[in-house]
Short mmCIF file of C-alpha atoms in Angstrom, two decimals:
data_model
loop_
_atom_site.label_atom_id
_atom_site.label_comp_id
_atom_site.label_asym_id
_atom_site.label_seq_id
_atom_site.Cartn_x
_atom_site.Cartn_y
_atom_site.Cartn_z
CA UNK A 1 120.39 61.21 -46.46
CA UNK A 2 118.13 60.52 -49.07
CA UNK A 3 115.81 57.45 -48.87
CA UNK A 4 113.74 56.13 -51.88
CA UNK A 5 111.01 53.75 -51.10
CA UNK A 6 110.10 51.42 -54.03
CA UNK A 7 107.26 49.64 -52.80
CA UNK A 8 105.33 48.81 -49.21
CA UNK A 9 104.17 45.14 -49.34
CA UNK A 10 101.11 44.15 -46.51
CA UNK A 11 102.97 40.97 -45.67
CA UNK A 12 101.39 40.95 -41.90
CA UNK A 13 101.17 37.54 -40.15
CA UNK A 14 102.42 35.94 -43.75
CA UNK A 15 105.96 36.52 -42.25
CA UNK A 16 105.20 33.79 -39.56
CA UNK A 17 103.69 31.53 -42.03
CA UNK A 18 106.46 31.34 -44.02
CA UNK A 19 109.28 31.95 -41.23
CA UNK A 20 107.58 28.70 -40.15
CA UNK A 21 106.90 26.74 -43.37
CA UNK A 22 110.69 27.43 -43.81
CA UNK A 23 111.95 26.51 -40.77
CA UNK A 24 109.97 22.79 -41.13
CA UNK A 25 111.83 22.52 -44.36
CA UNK A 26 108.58 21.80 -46.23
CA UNK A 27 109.37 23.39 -49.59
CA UNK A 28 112.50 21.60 -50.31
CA UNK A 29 110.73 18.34 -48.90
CA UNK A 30 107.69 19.11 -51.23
CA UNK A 31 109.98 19.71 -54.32
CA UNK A 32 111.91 16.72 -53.50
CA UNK A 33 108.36 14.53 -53.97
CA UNK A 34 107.37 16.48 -56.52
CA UNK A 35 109.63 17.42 -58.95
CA UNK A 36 109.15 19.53 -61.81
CA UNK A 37 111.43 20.49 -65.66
CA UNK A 38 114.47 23.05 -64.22
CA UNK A 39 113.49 25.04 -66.93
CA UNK A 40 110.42 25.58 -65.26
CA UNK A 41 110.54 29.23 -63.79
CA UNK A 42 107.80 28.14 -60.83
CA UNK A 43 108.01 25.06 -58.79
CA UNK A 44 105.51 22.82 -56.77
CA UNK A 45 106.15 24.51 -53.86
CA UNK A 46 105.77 27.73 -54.94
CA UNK A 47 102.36 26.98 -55.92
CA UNK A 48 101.52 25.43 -52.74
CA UNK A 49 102.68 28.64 -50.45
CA UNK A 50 101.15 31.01 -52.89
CA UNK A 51 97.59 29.27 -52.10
CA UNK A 52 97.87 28.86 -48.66
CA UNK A 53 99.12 32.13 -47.94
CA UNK A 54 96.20 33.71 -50.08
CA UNK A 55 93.84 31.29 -48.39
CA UNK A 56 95.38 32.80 -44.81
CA UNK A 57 94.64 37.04 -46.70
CA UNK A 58 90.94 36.48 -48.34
CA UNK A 59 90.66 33.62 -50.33
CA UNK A 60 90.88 34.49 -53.90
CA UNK A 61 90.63 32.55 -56.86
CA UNK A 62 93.49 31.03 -58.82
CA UNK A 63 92.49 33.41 -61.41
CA UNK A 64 93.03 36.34 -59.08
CA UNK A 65 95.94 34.81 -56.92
CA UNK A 66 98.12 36.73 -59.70
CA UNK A 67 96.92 39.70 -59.42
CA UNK A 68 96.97 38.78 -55.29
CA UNK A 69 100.99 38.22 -55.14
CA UNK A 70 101.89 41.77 -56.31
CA UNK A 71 100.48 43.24 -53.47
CA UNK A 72 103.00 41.13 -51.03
CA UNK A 73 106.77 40.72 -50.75
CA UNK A 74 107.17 37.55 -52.65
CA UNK A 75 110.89 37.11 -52.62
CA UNK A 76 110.91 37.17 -48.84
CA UNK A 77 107.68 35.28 -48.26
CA UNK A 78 108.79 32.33 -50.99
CA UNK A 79 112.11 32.74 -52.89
CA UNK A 80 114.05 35.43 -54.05
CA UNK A 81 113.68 36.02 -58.02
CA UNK A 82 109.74 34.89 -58.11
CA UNK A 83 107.96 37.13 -60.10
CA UNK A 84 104.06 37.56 -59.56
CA UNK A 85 103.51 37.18 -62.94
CA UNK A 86 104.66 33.37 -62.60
CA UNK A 87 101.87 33.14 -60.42
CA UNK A 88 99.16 32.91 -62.84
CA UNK A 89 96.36 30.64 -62.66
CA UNK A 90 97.44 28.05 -65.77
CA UNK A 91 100.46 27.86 -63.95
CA UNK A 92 99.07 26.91 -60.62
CA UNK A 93 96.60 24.92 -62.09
CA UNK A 94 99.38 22.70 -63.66
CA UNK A 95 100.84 22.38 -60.39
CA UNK A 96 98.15 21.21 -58.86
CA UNK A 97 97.61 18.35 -61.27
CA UNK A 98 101.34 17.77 -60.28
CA UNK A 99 100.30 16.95 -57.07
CA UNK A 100 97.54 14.82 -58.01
CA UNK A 101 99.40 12.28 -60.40
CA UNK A 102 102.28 12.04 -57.60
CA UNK A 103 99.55 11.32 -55.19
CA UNK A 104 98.45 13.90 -53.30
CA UNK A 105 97.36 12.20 -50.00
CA UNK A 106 101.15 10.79 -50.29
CA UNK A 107 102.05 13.88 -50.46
CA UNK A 108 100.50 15.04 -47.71
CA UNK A 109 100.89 12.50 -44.98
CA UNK A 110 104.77 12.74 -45.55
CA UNK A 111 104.92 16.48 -45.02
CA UNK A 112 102.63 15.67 -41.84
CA UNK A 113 105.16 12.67 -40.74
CA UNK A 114 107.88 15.14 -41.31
CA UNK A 115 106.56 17.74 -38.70
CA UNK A 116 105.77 15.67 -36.50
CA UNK A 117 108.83 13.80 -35.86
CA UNK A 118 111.16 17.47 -36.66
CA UNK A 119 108.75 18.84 -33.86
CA UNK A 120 108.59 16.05 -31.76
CA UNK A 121 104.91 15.79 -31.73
CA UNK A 122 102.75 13.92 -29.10
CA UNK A 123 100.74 10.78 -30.76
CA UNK A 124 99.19 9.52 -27.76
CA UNK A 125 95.68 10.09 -28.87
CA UNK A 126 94.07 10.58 -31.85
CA UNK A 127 90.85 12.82 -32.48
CA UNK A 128 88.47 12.07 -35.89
CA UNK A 129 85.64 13.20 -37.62
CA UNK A 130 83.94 13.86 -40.84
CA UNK A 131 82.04 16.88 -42.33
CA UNK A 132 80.05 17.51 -45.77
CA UNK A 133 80.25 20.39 -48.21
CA UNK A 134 77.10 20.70 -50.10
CA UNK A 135 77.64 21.04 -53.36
CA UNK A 136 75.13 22.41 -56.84
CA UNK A 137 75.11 21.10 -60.46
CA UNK A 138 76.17 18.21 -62.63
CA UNK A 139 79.72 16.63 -61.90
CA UNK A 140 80.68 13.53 -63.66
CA UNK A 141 83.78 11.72 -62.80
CA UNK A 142 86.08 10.73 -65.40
CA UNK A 143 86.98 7.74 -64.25
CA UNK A 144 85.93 5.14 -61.49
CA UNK A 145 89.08 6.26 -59.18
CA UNK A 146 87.72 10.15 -59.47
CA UNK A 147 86.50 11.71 -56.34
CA UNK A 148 82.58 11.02 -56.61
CA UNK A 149 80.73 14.26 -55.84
CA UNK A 150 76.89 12.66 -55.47
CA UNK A 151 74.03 12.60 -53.00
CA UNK A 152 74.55 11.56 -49.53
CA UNK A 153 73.08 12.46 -46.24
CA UNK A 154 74.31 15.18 -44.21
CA UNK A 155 75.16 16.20 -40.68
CA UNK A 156 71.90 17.12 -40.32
CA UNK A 157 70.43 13.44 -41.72
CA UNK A 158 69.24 15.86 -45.09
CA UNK A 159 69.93 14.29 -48.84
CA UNK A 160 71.90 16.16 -50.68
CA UNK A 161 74.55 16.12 -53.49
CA UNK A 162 77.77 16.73 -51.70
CA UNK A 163 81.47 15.60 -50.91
CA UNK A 164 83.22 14.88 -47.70
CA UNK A 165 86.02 15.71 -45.52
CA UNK A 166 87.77 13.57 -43.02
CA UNK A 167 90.14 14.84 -40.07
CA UNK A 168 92.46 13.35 -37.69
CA UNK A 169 94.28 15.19 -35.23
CA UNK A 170 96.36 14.59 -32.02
CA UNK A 171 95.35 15.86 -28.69
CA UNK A 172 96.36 19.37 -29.50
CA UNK A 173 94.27 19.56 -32.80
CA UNK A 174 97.32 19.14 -35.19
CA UNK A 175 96.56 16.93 -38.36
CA UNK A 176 97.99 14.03 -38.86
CA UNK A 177 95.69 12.79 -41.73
CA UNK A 178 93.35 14.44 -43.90
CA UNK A 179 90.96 13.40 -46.95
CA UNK A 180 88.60 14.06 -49.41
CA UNK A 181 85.93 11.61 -50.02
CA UNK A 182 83.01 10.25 -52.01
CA UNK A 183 80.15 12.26 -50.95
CA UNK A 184 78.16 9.01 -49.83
CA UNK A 185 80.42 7.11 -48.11
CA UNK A 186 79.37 6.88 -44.44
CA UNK A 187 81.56 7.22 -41.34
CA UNK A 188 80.76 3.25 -40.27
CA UNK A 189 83.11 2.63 -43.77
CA UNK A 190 85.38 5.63 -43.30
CA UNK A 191 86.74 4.86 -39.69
CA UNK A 192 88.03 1.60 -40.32
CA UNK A 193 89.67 2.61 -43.83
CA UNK A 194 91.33 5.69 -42.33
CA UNK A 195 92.31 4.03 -39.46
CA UNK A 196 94.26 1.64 -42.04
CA UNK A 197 96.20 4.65 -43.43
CA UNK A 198 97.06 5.60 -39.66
CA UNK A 199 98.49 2.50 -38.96
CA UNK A 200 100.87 2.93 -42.33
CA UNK A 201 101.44 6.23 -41.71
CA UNK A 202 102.61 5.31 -38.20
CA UNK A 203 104.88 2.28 -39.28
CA UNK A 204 106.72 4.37 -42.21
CA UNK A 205 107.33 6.91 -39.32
CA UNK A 206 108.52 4.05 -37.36
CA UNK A 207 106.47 5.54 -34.63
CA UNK A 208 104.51 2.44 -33.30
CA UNK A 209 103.73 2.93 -29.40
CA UNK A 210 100.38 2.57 -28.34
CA UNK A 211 97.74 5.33 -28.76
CA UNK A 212 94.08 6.58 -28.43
CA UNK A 213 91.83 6.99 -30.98
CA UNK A 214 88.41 8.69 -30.81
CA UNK A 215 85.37 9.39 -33.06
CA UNK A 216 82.00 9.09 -32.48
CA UNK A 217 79.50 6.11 -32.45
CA UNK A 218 79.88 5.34 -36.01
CA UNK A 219 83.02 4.34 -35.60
CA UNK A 220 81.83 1.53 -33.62
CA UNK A 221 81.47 -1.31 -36.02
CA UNK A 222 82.89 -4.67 -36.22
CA UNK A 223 85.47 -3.69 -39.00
CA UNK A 224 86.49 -0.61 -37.13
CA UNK A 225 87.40 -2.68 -34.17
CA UNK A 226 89.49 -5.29 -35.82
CA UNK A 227 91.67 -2.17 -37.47
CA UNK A 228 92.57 -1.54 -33.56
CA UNK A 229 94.12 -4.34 -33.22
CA UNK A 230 96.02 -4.07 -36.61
#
């Protein structure tokens, strides 16, 4: 018997990522909120596994990610047909602003809704907090609704130019909402106006039982307690 072997791939643990991203049905649902031109040879969700996947083996750039996908099974990690060459960095980068213009925190707390209710998720508490990423150079926003990347204090009470990150998770450190923010905006303002996207995030779920939510002391404040009783 005479066996050829084309190619070895170093899928590894990528198998369970996308056994499991499959199984949640979260590139159709992804496709189905952001749809692309059916000539396109690469869709949204393409994209979106390609990065996380990379961002699972190394972290590489967008302009290396192409380079990246020939070294791993594509067809069975993704789709069959996908070609690594589809994979290139203007390509992802259109994507990307795809995801953007349909809203991207949309986006995101659907998919998160989606798991949680196909999984069957506990939402009886609610853990959050916020982090920095320190940041070098001169950013300026194109427009008043841009992400503001400017000086703010950090975690460790130091001025800096930076942006933020927000988290909340249930009991068993799953997200159920994530964001980006303004790198001055302080976590007395941010509890309150993420606990406002909770609340809608719950109610389009229809999942509106009582549950816990804890942060820190900032989130103490008198508009922070009057979202609670939203």
């Amino acid at each position: 018997m005479n066996v050829q072997v084309k190619k070895v791939y170093r899928n590894y643990y990528l198998n369970i990522t996308s056994a499991l991203f499959k199984k949640l049905g979260l590139p159709q649902l992804i496709d189905h909120l952001v749809p692309v031109d059916p000539q396109c040879q690469t869709r949204v969700s393409d994209a979106v596994q390609a990065i996380i996947y990379n961002m699972f083996d190394g972290r590489q750039a967008l302009v290396h990610v192409e380079r990246w996908a020939q070294e791993i099974d594509l067809e069975k990690l993704i789709r069959p047909g996908l070609h690594p060459s589809w994979l290139n960095d203007d390509a992802l980068a259109r994507h990307l602003d795809r995801l953007y213009e349909a809203g991207i925190h949309n986006v995101i707390s659907t998919c998160l809704i989606h798991i949680y209710r196909k999984e069957g998720l506990s939402l009886r508490a609610f853990h959050a907090d916020t982090t920095d990423k320190t940041v070098y150079g001169a950013y300026e926003s194109v427009s008043s609704e841009a992400l503001r990347i400017t000086h703010g204090y950090n975690r460790h009470h130091r001025w800096q130019k930076q942006i933020g990150f927000g988290l909340i998770g249930n009991e068993d450190g799953i997200p159920f909402y994530g964001d980006v923010h303004d790198g001055n905006l302080p976590d007395k303002t941010w509890n309150p106006e993420v606990l406002s996207h909770v609340h809608e995030q719950l109610k389009q779920a229809k999942m509106e039982d009582e549950w816990i939510y804890v942060a820190d002391s900032a989130a103490m404040t008198k508009d922070t307690l009057a979202q609670t009783k939203a």
